[in-house]
Amino acid sequence: MADDSVYEWRAVKGFCLSGLFWGAVSVLIGLFISIQMWKPELNIGPFLTFGRLRAVHTNGLAFGFAVAEIFALSYYMVQRLTRRRLLFPKLAVVQLYIFNAAILVAALSLLAGFTKSKEYAELEWPLSIGVVILWVMFAVNIFGTIIKRKEEQMYITLWYLIATVIGVAVVYIVNNLSIPVSLTKSYSIYAGVNDANVEWWYGHNAVGFVFTTPILAMFYYFLPKSTGLPIFSHRLSIVAFWSLVFAYLWTGAHHLVYTPLPDWIQTVGIAFTMFLIAPSWGSVVNGYYTMGGNWDKMKSNYLTKFFIIGITFYGLQTLQGPTQGLRVVSQLVHYTDWVIGHVHMGTMGWVAMTVGASMYYVIPRIYDTEIYSIKLADTHFWLVLIGQLIFSISMWILGIQQGSMWKAISPDTGSLTYTFMEQVTANYPYWKVRTLGGAIFTVGLCVFAFNIVMTIVQAKKNQASAAAAGGR
Amino acid sequence: MAGSIYKKPILFAIVVTFTVLSGSIVMMLLPMMSDSMHPKLSTLKPYTPLQLAGRDVYQENGCFYCHTQTVRPLKAEVMRYGEYSKAGEFAYDQPFLWGSRRIGPDIAREGGKYNDDWHYKHFNDPRAMFADSNMPAYGWLKDYTLDPQGMEKRMKALSFPCTPADLQALAGKTKLDALVAYMQTLGSAVPRKAEAAMIAQGEKNPLAGNADAISDGRKLFETNCSACHGINAKGGIGPNLENNEWLHARSDETFFSIIANGTTAGQELEGGKKTKGGMPSWHETLDKKKIWSLVSYIRSLKGK
Ligand code: HEM
Ligand code: HEM
């Protein structure tokens, strides 16, 4: 069943487990910085202060976790969908080693304070070059394998993978251009307002091509695979795909509402942001209709609920995001914890949920065994769901409170109602609740990791006993 | 035709590339080519080596994950932080450091708001000044001295003017000194907002000697002023207000306007006193009644 002779699974296995490891480390750091928010004594300078650890958390999850799983699951899906072995299996294995070395160095360099300090583009220039090299290796294998495919038609998943490879390459290279001063220090080649515009053109599309398109690729592949139901509408997939890939690049300015960025850029950005609801919901609707009359699978098939709840959070995320882009909403929630609630609904509810379920599907197949425990998978599901809801909901309430306190002007005297410190003091209960949500999520993630590791252990045992029975 | 592109990966990739580039060109590349994205205020100066070193320290320590540097043109925001940010203020910022979170306040207008002593004390131990602050302590920055040669390279990379005298000025300076110098440059290209006149000329304190006002004033003093003027106004970063003969001889109006408008260095006050600066303005956060209560409270300390 694992077809080791036909397919190349070493890199898939390696990237799955690497991503799991870096994901666990980064989530623990997330938990730690969430405690630093209400227990500032835990900031131990220079290395363990919030300003440095936060970058390790975000980069660790975007690059160490998400990108590793994108590599892993793309290599799995591309081989299945082209019905052939990865074109350059050795290259993929070399890529795995370089990747892990790069992530380790990246984490240490951020702790040491080496940072370009543009969000999601913090890594200093030698590491940025490393990222580009890794991405080229990925692109060569994905394109090579697709070009030499044995199945004529390219399935939806492959469209999204191609878009991912191209989209990330374009935005990453342009935004990371810098003037090196030494190995550990460089300055952006762009300045001021222009730098801000380039950065958020990049930043929004880092979300678009790391946390959206490759995850949709997984969704379109693994939902039908694990339920046995074909995707509802091919035509809807086509429309949703092209409009998404088109519109994403226009919207970065919604991160810069009311800043000195020229007004027309903000306005056009906001208009396209509203338009993005359509292609996003195209995929959501396609997912729901694929379930058609088979909603009983939510119960009977343990993976279905991960995908359906995942796409539901994607749907909520893509309604909330455009709303945040509107000027009236932005003036209230921009810079507040509301956005942190938005971020974590997307990452914990959509990305981590979909990736987790995809791994449950893939790991038993490439190790030629069954999942260790469906009960544990269910436990994992409920823990990460509850953890994420507590996290997001507490941050949304807090965000609105912050925005309201900042802008409150008392009507009779005309002066500001609250000092900044009064607003800070009001944060603490919510920040503690967030840590509770994060802790529940982390326990869920540990259950997941345990389940995956035990599945592999079980596979190794089975192989050993099969070999013994074979008398070899 | 409709389906054939899904059988031709190279064609497909080319079409995707153009689709991705369309928005990128209109929203990112074309603006970059136009002057409107590169404005510069005539009052804006490039960073000195010391200030740039401070900016690097700001980057290294991720201060921008907690502090923004853009004041939005919204009423409450301008009241809280000062004049809203102009595009031309950031021409020398590579990278820009506007930030996306306000765990701490915006500091686009930090320059001149407090004096250097305040910043040293605050970086050393933010919680000694505001018990509820969650800002990390940065006193350890004073253990790192600056490297003039390294700074020269950095100044060159950015093509900022840099004289040998500028570099000599770095000798013996620490990262903490640099950070404080950077704080004092923030927002300095834009003149401070004109102060609002809240009271009429010669107006007298309507709450003078009022017991309720004195007790309100004490509370306000403890939350807003003690960090600088010390417990019971015995002095610290700001002068002693208790046995302050000059102050207690002033008119209500002068007293009020010092608190409402703050001071900048080199103003001449009633009675010929020259200011050193560093007293923040309070008219946006404290209304008239509160400021008069503070005056009553401070006056009640005289001779205690
Ligand atoms: C135990 C779970 C987690 C905890 C406790 C946690 C905590 C945090 C905290 C405290 C912040 C800083 C918020 C602020 O600036 O106010 C943050 C930011 C962030 N986290 Fe997490 N996190 C968790 C899981 C995740 C996961 C699974 C992902 C991604 C896959 C993620 C991605 C991010 C990103 C992208 C940001 C930056 C948000 C922004 O700049 O607006 N986090 N997280
Ligand atoms: C139609 C889709 C979406 C739109 C229009 C959208 C819109 C927005 C907007 C306007 C902001 C800025 C909020 C502010 O700072 O005031 C934001 C922040 C963010 N969104 Fe979304 N969002 C969408 C989907 C997603 C998805 C699927 C994710 C996946 C995880 C995501 C992750 C993030 C992150 C990480 C940030 C924080 C950026 C930062 O400040 O560092 N978004 N989004």
mmCIF file of C-alpha atoms in Angstrom, chain B:
data_model
loop_
_atom_site.group_PDB
_atom_site.id
_atom_site.type_symbol
_atom_site.label_atom_id
_atom_site.label_comp_id
_atom_site.label_asym_id
_atom_site.label_seq_id
_atom_site.Cartn_x
_atom_site.Cartn_y
_atom_site.Cartn_z
ATOM 1 C CA MET B 1 -10.220 25.500 -25.247
ATOM 2 C CA ALA B 2 -11.675 26.075 -21.788
ATOM 3 C CA GLY B 3 -10.174 22.971 -20.287
ATOM 4 C CA SER B 4 -6.913 22.801 -22.169
ATOM 5 C CA ILE B 5 -4.871 25.140 -19.970
ATOM 6 C CA TYR B 6 -5.336 22.615 -17.163
ATOM 7 C CA LYS B 7 -3.367 20.149 -19.246
ATOM 8 C CA LYS B 8 -0.488 22.525 -20.015
ATOM 9 C CA PRO B 9 1.490 23.261 -16.860
ATOM 10 C CA ILE B 10 3.932 25.707 -18.420
ATOM 11 C CA LEU B 11 1.234 27.806 -20.024
ATOM 12 C CA PHE B 12 -0.710 27.606 -16.777
ATOM 13 C CA ALA B 13 2.282 28.871 -14.784
ATOM 14 C CA ILE B 14 2.789 31.773 -17.181
ATOM 15 C CA VAL B 15 -0.836 32.830 -16.905
ATOM 16 C CA VAL B 16 -0.653 32.610 -13.107
ATOM 17 C CA THR B 17 2.484 34.757 -13.123
ATOM 18 C CA PHE B 18 0.804 37.512 -15.122
ATOM 19 C CA THR B 19 -2.268 37.339 -12.920
ATOM 20 C CA VAL B 20 -0.120 37.749 -9.822
ATOM 21 C CA LEU B 21 1.892 40.568 -11.380
ATOM 22 C CA SER B 22 -1.109 42.693 -12.392
ATOM 23 C CA GLY B 23 -2.011 43.794 -8.881
ATOM 24 C CA SER B 24 1.633 43.956 -7.875
ATOM 25 C CA ILE B 25 2.442 46.380 -10.668
ATOM 26 C CA VAL B 26 -0.491 48.697 -10.086
ATOM 27 C CA MET B 27 -0.370 48.741 -6.294
ATOM 28 C CA MET B 28 3.359 48.396 -5.600
ATOM 29 C CA LEU B 29 5.610 49.005 -8.599
ATOM 30 C CA LEU B 30 3.928 52.022 -10.225
ATOM 31 C CA PRO B 31 3.581 53.945 -6.947
ATOM 32 C CA MET B 32 7.258 53.200 -6.266
ATOM 33 C CA MET B 33 8.132 54.947 -9.524
ATOM 34 C CA SER B 34 6.157 58.060 -8.626
ATOM 35 C CA ASP B 35 7.334 60.986 -6.505
ATOM 36 C CA SER B 36 4.330 60.769 -4.223
ATOM 37 C CA MET B 37 5.932 57.756 -2.515
ATOM 38 C CA HIS B 38 9.189 59.586 -1.765
ATOM 39 C CA PRO B 39 8.240 62.839 -0.036
ATOM 40 C CA LYS B 40 10.610 64.563 2.387
ATOM 41 C CA LEU B 41 9.861 67.421 4.776
ATOM 42 C CA SER B 42 12.361 70.266 4.514
ATOM 43 C CA THR B 43 12.796 70.131 8.290
ATOM 44 C CA LEU B 44 13.739 66.445 8.276
ATOM 45 C CA LYS B 45 17.378 65.589 9.041
ATOM 46 C CA PRO B 46 19.191 62.298 8.492
ATOM 47 C CA TYR B 47 20.134 60.370 11.636
ATOM 48 C CA THR B 48 23.450 61.057 13.361
ATOM 49 C CA PRO B 49 25.585 57.991 14.139
ATOM 50 C CA LEU B 50 24.370 58.015 17.745
ATOM 51 C CA GLN B 51 20.713 58.248 16.708
ATOM 52 C CA LEU B 52 21.103 55.560 14.061
ATOM 53 C CA ALA B 53 22.762 53.294 16.614
ATOM 54 C CA GLY B 54 19.718 53.863 18.801
ATOM 55 C CA ARG B 55 17.411 53.017 15.947
ATOM 56 C CA ASP B 56 19.335 49.775 15.398
ATOM 57 C CA VAL B 57 18.890 48.950 19.082
ATOM 58 C CA TYR B 58 15.168 49.625 18.663
ATOM 59 C CA GLN B 59 15.106 47.147 15.766
ATOM 60 C CA GLU B 60 17.217 44.501 17.520
ATOM 61 C CA ASN B 61 14.897 44.409 20.489
ATOM 62 C CA GLY B 62 11.620 44.359 18.637
ATOM 63 C CA CYS B 63 10.266 47.499 20.309
ATOM 64 C CA PHE B 64 8.076 47.892 17.195
ATOM 65 C CA TYR B 65 6.069 44.800 18.143
ATOM 66 C CA CYS B 66 4.659 46.866 21.024
ATOM 67 C CA HIS B 67 4.935 50.472 19.815
ATOM 68 C CA THR B 68 3.638 52.124 16.659
ATOM 69 C CA GLN B 69 5.191 55.207 15.082
ATOM 70 C CA THR B 70 2.268 56.604 13.144
ATOM 71 C CA VAL B 71 -0.363 58.893 14.587
ATOM 72 C CA ARG B 72 -3.567 58.491 12.585
ATOM 73 C CA PRO B 73 -5.596 61.596 11.662
ATOM 74 C CA LEU B 74 -8.369 60.761 14.129
ATOM 75 C CA LYS B 75 -9.542 63.190 16.788
ATOM 76 C CA ALA B 76 -8.803 61.152 19.901
ATOM 77 C CA GLU B 77 -5.515 59.997 18.509
ATOM 78 C CA VAL B 78 -4.257 63.494 17.778
ATOM 79 C CA MET B 79 -5.340 64.527 21.269
ATOM 80 C CA ARG B 80 -3.490 61.624 22.838
ATOM 81 C CA TYR B 81 -0.287 61.627 20.853
ATOM 82 C CA GLY B 82 0.031 64.929 18.997
ATOM 83 C CA GLU B 83 0.015 66.043 15.386
ATOM 84 C CA TYR B 84 -0.841 63.206 12.971
ATOM 85 C CA SER B 85 2.004 61.664 10.965
ATOM 86 C CA LYS B 86 3.025 63.104 7.605
ATOM 87 C CA ALA B 87 4.378 61.033 4.717
ATOM 88 C CA GLY B 88 7.426 63.306 4.516
ATOM 89 C CA GLU B 89 8.636 62.432 8.012
ATOM 90 C CA PHE B 90 9.943 58.996 7.105
ATOM 91 C CA ALA B 91 12.262 59.602 4.161
ATOM 92 C CA TYR B 92 15.319 58.357 6.084
ATOM 93 C CA ASP B 93 13.611 55.327 7.606
ATOM 94 C CA GLN B 94 15.061 52.147 6.107
ATOM 95 C CA PRO B 95 13.152 50.120 7.123
ATOM 96 C CA PHE B 96 10.006 51.974 8.197
ATOM 97 C CA LEU B 97 9.082 51.171 11.803
ATOM 98 C CA TRP B 98 5.397 52.025 11.912
ATOM 99 C CA GLY B 99 4.463 48.780 13.640
ATOM 100 C CA SER B 100 1.121 46.996 13.699
ATOM 101 C CA ARG B 101 0.399 46.654 17.417
ATOM 102 C CA ARG B 102 -0.081 49.048 20.345
ATOM 103 C CA ILE B 103 0.641 47.042 23.427
ATOM 104 C CA GLY B 104 2.380 50.237 24.490
ATOM 105 C CA PRO B 105 1.492 53.761 23.319
ATOM 106 C CA ASP B 106 2.401 55.270 19.954
ATOM 107 C CA ILE B 107 5.785 56.996 20.189
ATOM 108 C CA ALA B 108 5.856 58.908 16.895
ATOM 109 C CA ARG B 109 5.925 62.156 18.904
ATOM 110 C CA GLU B 110 8.163 61.000 21.735
ATOM 111 C CA GLY B 111 11.009 63.444 21.063
ATOM 112 C CA GLY B 112 11.095 66.184 23.696
ATOM 113 C CA LYS B 113 8.066 64.814 25.526
ATOM 114 C CA TYR B 114 10.196 63.783 28.499
ATOM 115 C CA ASN B 115 13.763 64.598 29.447
ATOM 116 C CA ASP B 116 16.634 62.099 29.171
ATOM 117 C CA ASP B 117 16.577 61.274 32.895
ATOM 118 C CA TRP B 118 13.008 60.130 32.559
ATOM 119 C CA HIS B 119 13.953 57.712 29.763
ATOM 120 C CA TYR B 120 16.923 56.265 31.673
ATOM 121 C CA LYS B 121 14.787 55.687 34.714
ATOM 122 C CA HIS B 122 11.966 54.228 32.612
ATOM 123 C CA PHE B 123 14.155 51.848 30.584
ATOM 124 C CA ASN B 124 15.853 50.719 33.757
ATOM 125 C CA ASP B 125 12.616 49.751 35.433
ATOM 126 C CA PRO B 126 9.287 50.648 33.788
ATOM 127 C CA ARG B 127 7.350 49.234 36.727
ATOM 128 C CA ALA B 128 9.011 51.580 39.172
ATOM 129 C CA MET B 129 7.202 54.353 37.292
ATOM 130 C CA PHE B 130 3.989 52.608 36.299
ATOM 131 C CA ALA B 131 3.229 49.634 38.499
ATOM 132 C CA ASP B 132 0.985 48.079 35.828
ATOM 133 C CA SER B 133 3.317 48.491 32.857
ATOM 134 C CA ASN B 134 4.252 45.277 31.044
ATOM 135 C CA MET B 135 7.145 46.775 29.134
ATOM 136 C CA PRO B 136 10.353 44.741 29.581
ATOM 137 C CA ALA B 137 13.211 46.381 31.504
ATOM 138 C CA TYR B 138 16.129 47.412 29.305
ATOM 139 C CA GLY B 139 18.716 48.567 31.854
ATOM 140 C CA TRP B 140 21.092 45.846 30.632
ATOM 141 C CA LEU B 141 21.613 47.847 27.435
ATOM 142 C CA LYS B 142 24.113 50.009 29.311
ATOM 143 C CA ASP B 143 26.508 47.042 29.444
ATOM 144 C CA TYR B 144 27.043 47.216 25.682
ATOM 145 C CA THR B 145 29.311 49.935 24.318
ATOM 146 C CA LEU B 146 28.978 51.157 20.746
ATOM 147 C CA ASP B 147 31.449 50.319 18.016
ATOM 148 C CA PRO B 148 32.375 53.517 16.092
ATOM 149 C CA GLN B 149 33.873 51.639 13.131
ATOM 150 C CA GLY B 150 30.801 49.501 12.748
ATOM 151 C CA MET B 151 28.654 52.620 12.884
ATOM 152 C CA GLU B 152 30.720 54.281 10.188
ATOM 153 C CA LYS B 153 29.967 51.372 7.856
ATOM 154 C CA ARG B 154 26.294 51.586 8.664
ATOM 155 C CA MET B 155 26.200 55.340 8.030
ATOM 156 C CA LYS B 156 27.927 54.776 4.679
ATOM 157 C CA ALA B 157 25.514 52.027 3.685
ATOM 158 C CA LEU B 158 22.678 54.507 4.099
ATOM 159 C CA SER B 159 24.659 57.426 2.598
ATOM 160 C CA PHE B 160 24.072 59.574 5.681
ATOM 161 C CA PRO B 161 26.598 62.362 6.292
ATOM 162 C CA CYS B 162 29.086 61.353 8.966
ATOM 163 C CA THR B 163 32.025 63.412 10.168
ATOM 164 C CA PRO B 164 34.962 62.128 12.249
ATOM 165 C CA ALA B 165 33.659 64.339 15.055
ATOM 166 C CA ASP B 166 30.287 62.530 14.897
ATOM 167 C CA LEU B 167 32.082 59.232 15.277
ATOM 168 C CA GLN B 168 34.256 60.492 18.107
ATOM 169 C CA ALA B 169 31.116 61.454 19.933
ATOM 170 C CA LEU B 170 30.299 57.730 20.128
ATOM 171 C CA ALA B 171 33.306 56.978 22.334
ATOM 172 C CA GLY B 172 32.255 55.481 25.643
ATOM 173 C CA LYS B 173 28.566 55.680 24.718
ATOM 174 C CA THR B 174 26.393 52.642 25.362
ATOM 175 C CA LYS B 175 23.425 51.156 23.546
ATOM 176 C CA LEU B 176 21.209 52.698 26.202
ATOM 177 C CA ASP B 177 22.577 56.203 25.509
ATOM 178 C CA ALA B 178 21.949 55.632 21.805
ATOM 179 C CA LEU B 179 18.384 54.459 22.393
ATOM 180 C CA VAL B 180 17.586 57.524 24.498
ATOM 181 C CA ALA B 181 19.075 59.779 21.799
ATOM 182 C CA TYR B 182 16.846 58.054 19.225
ATOM 183 C CA MET B 183 13.764 58.520 21.397
ATOM 184 C CA GLN B 184 14.453 62.268 21.483
ATOM 185 C CA THR B 185 14.526 62.533 17.667
ATOM 186 C CA LEU B 186 11.142 60.905 17.131
ATOM 187 C CA GLY B 187 8.703 63.312 15.511
ATOM 188 C CA SER B 188 11.064 66.273 15.715
ATOM 189 C CA ALA B 189 10.598 67.246 12.050
ATOM 190 C CA VAL B 190 7.077 68.419 12.797
ATOM 191 C CA PRO B 191 6.517 71.341 15.159
ATOM 192 C CA ARG B 192 4.733 70.510 18.355
ATOM 193 C CA LYS B 193 1.035 71.158 18.278
ATOM 194 C CA ALA B 194 0.030 74.667 19.368
ATOM 195 C CA GLU B 195 -1.228 74.558 22.916
ATOM 196 C CA ALA B 196 -4.870 75.280 23.544
ATOM 197 C CA ALA B 197 -5.700 78.120 25.893
ATOM 198 C CA MET B 198 -8.009 76.522 28.427
ATOM 199 C CA ILE B 199 -8.465 79.431 30.800
ATOM 200 C CA ALA B 200 -8.990 83.137 30.478
ATOM 201 C CA GLN B 201 -6.230 85.575 31.276
ATOM 202 C CA GLY B 202 -5.967 86.220 34.985
ATOM 203 C CA GLU B 203 -8.461 83.481 35.866
ATOM 204 C CA LYS B 204 -8.323 82.396 39.516
ATOM 205 C CA ASN B 205 -8.555 78.844 40.854
ATOM 206 C CA PRO B 206 -12.265 78.350 41.654
ATOM 207 C CA LEU B 207 -11.377 75.370 43.843
ATOM 208 C CA ALA B 208 -8.686 77.039 45.926
ATOM 209 C CA GLY B 209 -8.571 75.498 49.408
ATOM 210 C CA ASN B 210 -11.532 73.208 48.684
ATOM 211 C CA ALA B 211 -11.063 70.016 50.753
ATOM 212 C CA ASP B 212 -12.660 67.685 48.163
ATOM 213 C CA ALA B 213 -10.554 69.184 45.419
ATOM 214 C CA ILE B 214 -7.387 68.690 47.487
ATOM 215 C CA SER B 215 -8.176 65.032 48.063
ATOM 216 C CA ASP B 216 -9.053 64.526 44.340
ATOM 217 C CA GLY B 217 -5.836 66.328 43.500
ATOM 218 C CA ARG B 218 -3.785 64.004 45.683
ATOM 219 C CA LYS B 219 -5.183 60.958 43.896
ATOM 220 C CA LEU B 220 -4.551 62.472 40.481
ATOM 221 C CA PHE B 221 -1.053 63.365 41.555
ATOM 222 C CA GLU B 222 -0.281 59.831 42.674
ATOM 223 C CA THR B 223 -1.374 58.284 39.364
ATOM 224 C CA ASN B 224 0.015 60.906 36.980
ATOM 225 C CA CYS B 225 2.783 62.900 38.579
ATOM 226 C CA SER B 226 4.533 60.902 41.342
ATOM 227 C CA ALA B 227 6.598 58.924 38.835
ATOM 228 C CA CYS B 228 8.527 62.124 38.128
ATOM 229 C CA HIS B 229 7.902 64.426 41.062
ATOM 230 C CA GLY B 230 8.244 61.743 43.708
ATOM 231 C CA ILE B 231 5.879 60.588 46.411
ATOM 232 C CA ASN B 232 4.311 63.641 48.105
ATOM 233 C CA ALA B 233 5.986 65.820 45.481
ATOM 234 C CA LYS B 234 9.363 65.675 47.194
ATOM 235 C CA GLY B 235 11.168 65.670 43.836
ATOM 236 C CA GLY B 236 12.816 63.182 41.490
ATOM 237 C CA ILE B 237 13.102 63.605 37.752
ATOM 238 C CA GLY B 238 10.989 66.719 38.104
ATOM 239 C CA PRO B 239 11.611 69.360 40.770
ATOM 240 C CA ASN B 240 10.358 69.270 44.335
ATOM 241 C CA LEU B 241 6.951 70.950 44.353
ATOM 242 C CA GLU B 242 6.486 70.967 48.093
ATOM 243 C CA ASN B 243 9.094 73.471 49.248
ATOM 244 C CA ASN B 244 9.293 75.224 45.948
ATOM 245 C CA GLU B 245 9.323 78.918 46.761
ATOM 246 C CA TRP B 246 9.348 80.043 43.176
ATOM 247 C CA LEU B 247 6.312 77.940 42.362
ATOM 248 C CA HIS B 248 4.232 78.870 45.333
ATOM 249 C CA ALA B 249 4.760 82.554 44.579
ATOM 250 C CA ARG B 250 3.232 82.145 41.072
ATOM 251 C CA SER B 251 -0.211 83.194 39.955
ATOM 252 C CA ASP B 252 -2.918 80.550 39.521
ATOM 253 C CA GLU B 253 -2.794 81.139 35.803
ATOM 254 C CA THR B 254 0.935 80.354 35.448
ATOM 255 C CA PHE B 255 0.572 77.352 37.700
ATOM 256 C CA PHE B 256 -2.307 76.082 35.584
ATOM 257 C CA SER B 257 -0.553 76.633 32.283
ATOM 258 C CA ILE B 258 2.625 74.775 33.373
ATOM 259 C CA ILE B 259 0.517 71.714 34.086
ATOM 260 C CA ALA B 260 -1.796 72.095 31.087
ATOM 261 C CA ASN B 261 0.871 72.843 28.495
ATOM 262 C CA GLY B 262 4.042 71.348 29.922
ATOM 263 C CA THR B 263 7.422 72.902 29.241
ATOM 264 C CA THR B 264 10.044 72.801 26.519
ATOM 265 C CA ALA B 265 13.632 73.828 27.112
ATOM 266 C CA GLY B 266 14.434 77.544 27.039
ATOM 267 C CA GLN B 267 11.014 79.092 27.645
ATOM 268 C CA GLU B 268 10.931 82.072 29.950
ATOM 269 C CA LEU B 269 8.359 81.800 32.692
ATOM 270 C CA GLU B 270 6.864 84.419 34.985
ATOM 271 C CA GLY B 271 9.532 85.800 37.317
ATOM 272 C CA GLY B 272 12.322 85.315 34.748
ATOM 273 C CA LYS B 273 12.757 81.578 35.332
ATOM 274 C CA LYS B 274 14.226 79.641 32.375
ATOM 275 C CA THR B 275 12.809 76.196 31.757
ATOM 276 C CA LYS B 276 14.897 73.063 31.211
ATOM 277 C CA GLY B 277 12.015 71.201 29.563
ATOM 278 C CA GLY B 278 10.736 67.703 30.241
ATOM 279 C CA MET B 279 7.414 68.487 31.896
ATOM 280 C CA PRO B 280 4.736 66.807 29.713
ATOM 281 C CA SER B 281 1.493 68.576 28.824
ATOM 282 C CA TRP B 282 -1.733 67.372 30.418
ATOM 283 C CA HIS B 283 -4.552 69.333 28.809
ATOM 284 C CA GLU B 284 -5.627 66.398 26.623
ATOM 285 C CA THR B 285 -5.891 63.899 29.436
ATOM 286 C CA LEU B 286 -6.914 66.065 32.384
ATOM 287 C CA ASP B 287 -9.852 68.427 32.169
ATOM 288 C CA LYS B 288 -9.989 71.894 33.704
ATOM 289 C CA LYS B 289 -11.487 70.755 36.989
ATOM 290 C CA LYS B 290 -8.830 68.107 37.459
ATOM 291 C CA ILE B 291 -6.017 70.528 36.765
ATOM 292 C CA TRP B 292 -7.448 73.045 39.235
ATOM 293 C CA SER B 293 -7.701 70.208 41.776
ATOM 294 C CA LEU B 294 -4.025 69.495 41.259
ATOM 295 C CA VAL B 295 -3.204 73.156 41.770
ATOM 296 C CA SER B 296 -5.189 73.117 45.015
ATOM 297 C CA TYR B 297 -3.417 69.991 46.156
ATOM 298 C CA ILE B 298 0.087 71.260 45.379
ATOM 299 C CA ARG B 299 -0.686 74.596 47.005
ATOM 300 C CA SER B 300 -1.816 72.713 50.105
ATOM 301 C CA LEU B 301 1.660 71.193 50.419
ATOM 302 C CA LYS B 302 3.328 74.541 50.935
ATOM 303 C CA GLY B 303 5.291 74.673 54.150
ATOM 304 C CA LYS B 304 4.468 71.120 55.197
#
